[in-house]
C-alpha positions as a Markdown table, in Angstrom:
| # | Residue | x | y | z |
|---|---|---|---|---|
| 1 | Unk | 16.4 | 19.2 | 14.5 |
| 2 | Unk | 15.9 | 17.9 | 11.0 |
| 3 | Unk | 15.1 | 20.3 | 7.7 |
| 4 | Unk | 11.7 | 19.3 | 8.0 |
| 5 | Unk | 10.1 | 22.4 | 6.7 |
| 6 | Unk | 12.1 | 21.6 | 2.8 |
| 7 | Unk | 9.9 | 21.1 | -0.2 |
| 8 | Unk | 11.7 | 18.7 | -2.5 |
| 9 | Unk | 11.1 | 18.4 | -6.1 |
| 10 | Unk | 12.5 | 15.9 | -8.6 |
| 11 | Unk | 11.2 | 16.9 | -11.4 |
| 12 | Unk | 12.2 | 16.0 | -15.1 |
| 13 | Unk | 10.6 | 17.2 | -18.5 |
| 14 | Unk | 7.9 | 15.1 | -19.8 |
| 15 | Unk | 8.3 | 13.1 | -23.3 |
| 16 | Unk | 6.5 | 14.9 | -26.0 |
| 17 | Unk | 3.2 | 13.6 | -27.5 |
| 18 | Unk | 2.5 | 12.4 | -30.5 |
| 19 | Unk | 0.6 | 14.8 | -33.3 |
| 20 | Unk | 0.4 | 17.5 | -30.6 |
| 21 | Unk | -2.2 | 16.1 | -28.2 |
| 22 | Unk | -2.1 | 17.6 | -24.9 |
| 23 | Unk | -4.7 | 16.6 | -23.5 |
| 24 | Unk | -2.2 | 13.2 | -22.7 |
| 25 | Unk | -1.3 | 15.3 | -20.4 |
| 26 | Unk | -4.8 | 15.3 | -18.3 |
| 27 | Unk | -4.4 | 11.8 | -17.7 |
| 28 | Unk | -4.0 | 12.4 | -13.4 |
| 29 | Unk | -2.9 | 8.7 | -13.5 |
| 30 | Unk | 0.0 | 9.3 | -15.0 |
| 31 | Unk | 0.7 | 13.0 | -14.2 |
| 32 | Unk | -0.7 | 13.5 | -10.6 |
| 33 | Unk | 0.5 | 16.8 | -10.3 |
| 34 | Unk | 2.3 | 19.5 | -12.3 |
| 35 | Unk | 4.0 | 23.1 | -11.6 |
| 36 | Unk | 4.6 | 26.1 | -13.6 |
| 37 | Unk | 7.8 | 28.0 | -13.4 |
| 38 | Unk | 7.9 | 30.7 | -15.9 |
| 39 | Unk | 7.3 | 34.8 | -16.2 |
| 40 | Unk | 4.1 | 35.0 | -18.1 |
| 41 | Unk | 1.9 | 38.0 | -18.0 |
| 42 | Unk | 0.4 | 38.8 | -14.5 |
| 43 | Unk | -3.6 | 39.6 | -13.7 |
| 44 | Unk | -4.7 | 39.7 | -10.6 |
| 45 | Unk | -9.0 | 39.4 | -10.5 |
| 46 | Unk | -11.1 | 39.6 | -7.6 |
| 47 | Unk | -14.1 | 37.6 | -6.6 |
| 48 | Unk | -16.9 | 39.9 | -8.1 |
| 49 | Unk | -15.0 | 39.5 | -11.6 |
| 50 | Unk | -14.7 | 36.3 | -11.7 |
| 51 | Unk | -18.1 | 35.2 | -12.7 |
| 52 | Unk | -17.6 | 37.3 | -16.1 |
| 53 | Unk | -13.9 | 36.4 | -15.9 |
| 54 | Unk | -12.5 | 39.7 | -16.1 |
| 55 | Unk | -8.8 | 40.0 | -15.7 |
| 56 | Unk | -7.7 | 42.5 | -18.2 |
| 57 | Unk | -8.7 | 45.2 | -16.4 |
| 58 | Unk | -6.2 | 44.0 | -13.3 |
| 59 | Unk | -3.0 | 44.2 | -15.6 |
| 60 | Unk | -0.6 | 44.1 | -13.1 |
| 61 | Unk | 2.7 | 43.4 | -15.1 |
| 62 | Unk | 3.9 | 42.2 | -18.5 |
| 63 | Unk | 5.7 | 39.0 | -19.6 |
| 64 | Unk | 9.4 | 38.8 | -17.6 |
| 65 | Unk | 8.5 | 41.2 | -15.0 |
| 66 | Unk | 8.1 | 39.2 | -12.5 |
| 67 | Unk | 9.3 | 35.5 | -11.9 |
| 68 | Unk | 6.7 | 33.5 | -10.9 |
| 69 | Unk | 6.2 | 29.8 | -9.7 |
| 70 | Unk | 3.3 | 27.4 | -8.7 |
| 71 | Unk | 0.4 | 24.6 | -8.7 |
| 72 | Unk | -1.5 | 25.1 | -11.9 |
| 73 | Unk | -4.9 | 24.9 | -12.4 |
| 74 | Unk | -6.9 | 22.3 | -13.8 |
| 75 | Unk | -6.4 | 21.7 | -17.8 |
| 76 | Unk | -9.3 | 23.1 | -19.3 |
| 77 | Unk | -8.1 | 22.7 | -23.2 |
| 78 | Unk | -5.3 | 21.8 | -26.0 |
| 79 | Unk | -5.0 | 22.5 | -28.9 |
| 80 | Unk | -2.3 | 22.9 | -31.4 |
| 81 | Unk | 0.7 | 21.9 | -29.4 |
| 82 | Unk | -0.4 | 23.8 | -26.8 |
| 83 | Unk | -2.5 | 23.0 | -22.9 |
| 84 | Unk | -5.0 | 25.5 | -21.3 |
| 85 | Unk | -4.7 | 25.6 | -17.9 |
| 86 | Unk | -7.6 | 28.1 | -16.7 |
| 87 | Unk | -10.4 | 26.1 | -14.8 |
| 88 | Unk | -11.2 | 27.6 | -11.1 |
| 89 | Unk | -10.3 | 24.3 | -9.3 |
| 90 | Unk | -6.7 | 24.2 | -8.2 |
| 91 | Unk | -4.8 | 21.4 | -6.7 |
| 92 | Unk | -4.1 | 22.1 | -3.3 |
| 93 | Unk | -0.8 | 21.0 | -1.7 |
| 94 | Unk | -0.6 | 18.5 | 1.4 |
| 95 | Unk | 2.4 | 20.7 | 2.3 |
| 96 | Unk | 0.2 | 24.1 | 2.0 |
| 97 | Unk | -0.8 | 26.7 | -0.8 |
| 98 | Unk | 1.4 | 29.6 | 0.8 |
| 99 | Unk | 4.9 | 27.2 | 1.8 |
| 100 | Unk | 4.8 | 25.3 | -1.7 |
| 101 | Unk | 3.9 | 28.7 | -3.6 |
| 102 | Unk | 6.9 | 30.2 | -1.9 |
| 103 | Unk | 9.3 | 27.3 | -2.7 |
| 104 | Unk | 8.2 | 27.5 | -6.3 |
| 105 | Unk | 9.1 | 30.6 | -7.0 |
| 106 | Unk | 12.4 | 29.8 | -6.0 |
| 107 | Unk | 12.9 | 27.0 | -8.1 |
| 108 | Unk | 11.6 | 29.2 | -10.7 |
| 109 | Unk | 14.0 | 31.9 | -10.0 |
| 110 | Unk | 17.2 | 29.4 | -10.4 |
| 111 | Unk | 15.9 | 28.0 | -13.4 |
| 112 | Unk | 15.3 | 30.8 | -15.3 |
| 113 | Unk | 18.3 | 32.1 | -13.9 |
| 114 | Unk | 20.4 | 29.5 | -15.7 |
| 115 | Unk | 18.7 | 30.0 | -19.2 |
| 116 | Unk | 20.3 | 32.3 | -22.0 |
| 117 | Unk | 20.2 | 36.0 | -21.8 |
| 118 | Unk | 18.8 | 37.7 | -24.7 |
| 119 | Unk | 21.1 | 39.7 | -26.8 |
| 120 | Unk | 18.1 | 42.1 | -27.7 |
| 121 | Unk | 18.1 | 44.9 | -25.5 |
């Protein structure tokens, strides 16, 4: 039976923009979809916050704690050489949220995995 149930991913970094505009980035055209792989800080907000958009109070851990991977949300902002992801509408996967969330984080995990260690201790 064939490896049906692989996500694949070619991915490759995108060029940078001129003067810092990231909102080049927006443009679906040319960037239909986008992942994150990092190990930012994690919140976790439930639905009766998220009108007031609390999240501090659901620190779950702090930057490198965790590894984490997956679809982004919408790009709300940019500014500075920098793009806000943060609206509530989030680009669901044909293949699934749960199997493509799952893959990311593995991708995630060998990427990071292959970048420097830091000498700081």
């Amino acid at each position: 039976m064939p490896r049906l149930h692989k996500f694949v991913t070619d991915a490759e970094p995108v060029e940078m923009t001129s003067y810092m505009d990231g909102w080049k980035y927006a443009d679906l055209n040319k960037y239909p979809d986008r992942v994150r792989i990092g190990a930012g800080r994690q919140y976790w907000r439930s639905d009766e916050d998220e009108p007031n958009n609390r999240e501090s109070s659901y620190h779950i851990a702090s930057a490198y704690s965790w590894l984490v991977g997956g679809n982004t949300f919408a790009q709300n902002g940019s500014g500075g050489g920098t793009v806000n992801l943060g609206s509530e509408k989030i680009k669901h996967s044909p293949y699934g949220f749960y199997q493509q969330e799952a893959h990311l984080a593995t991708v995630a995990h060998q990427c990071l995995s292959m970048m420097p260690k830091s000498k700081s201790g």
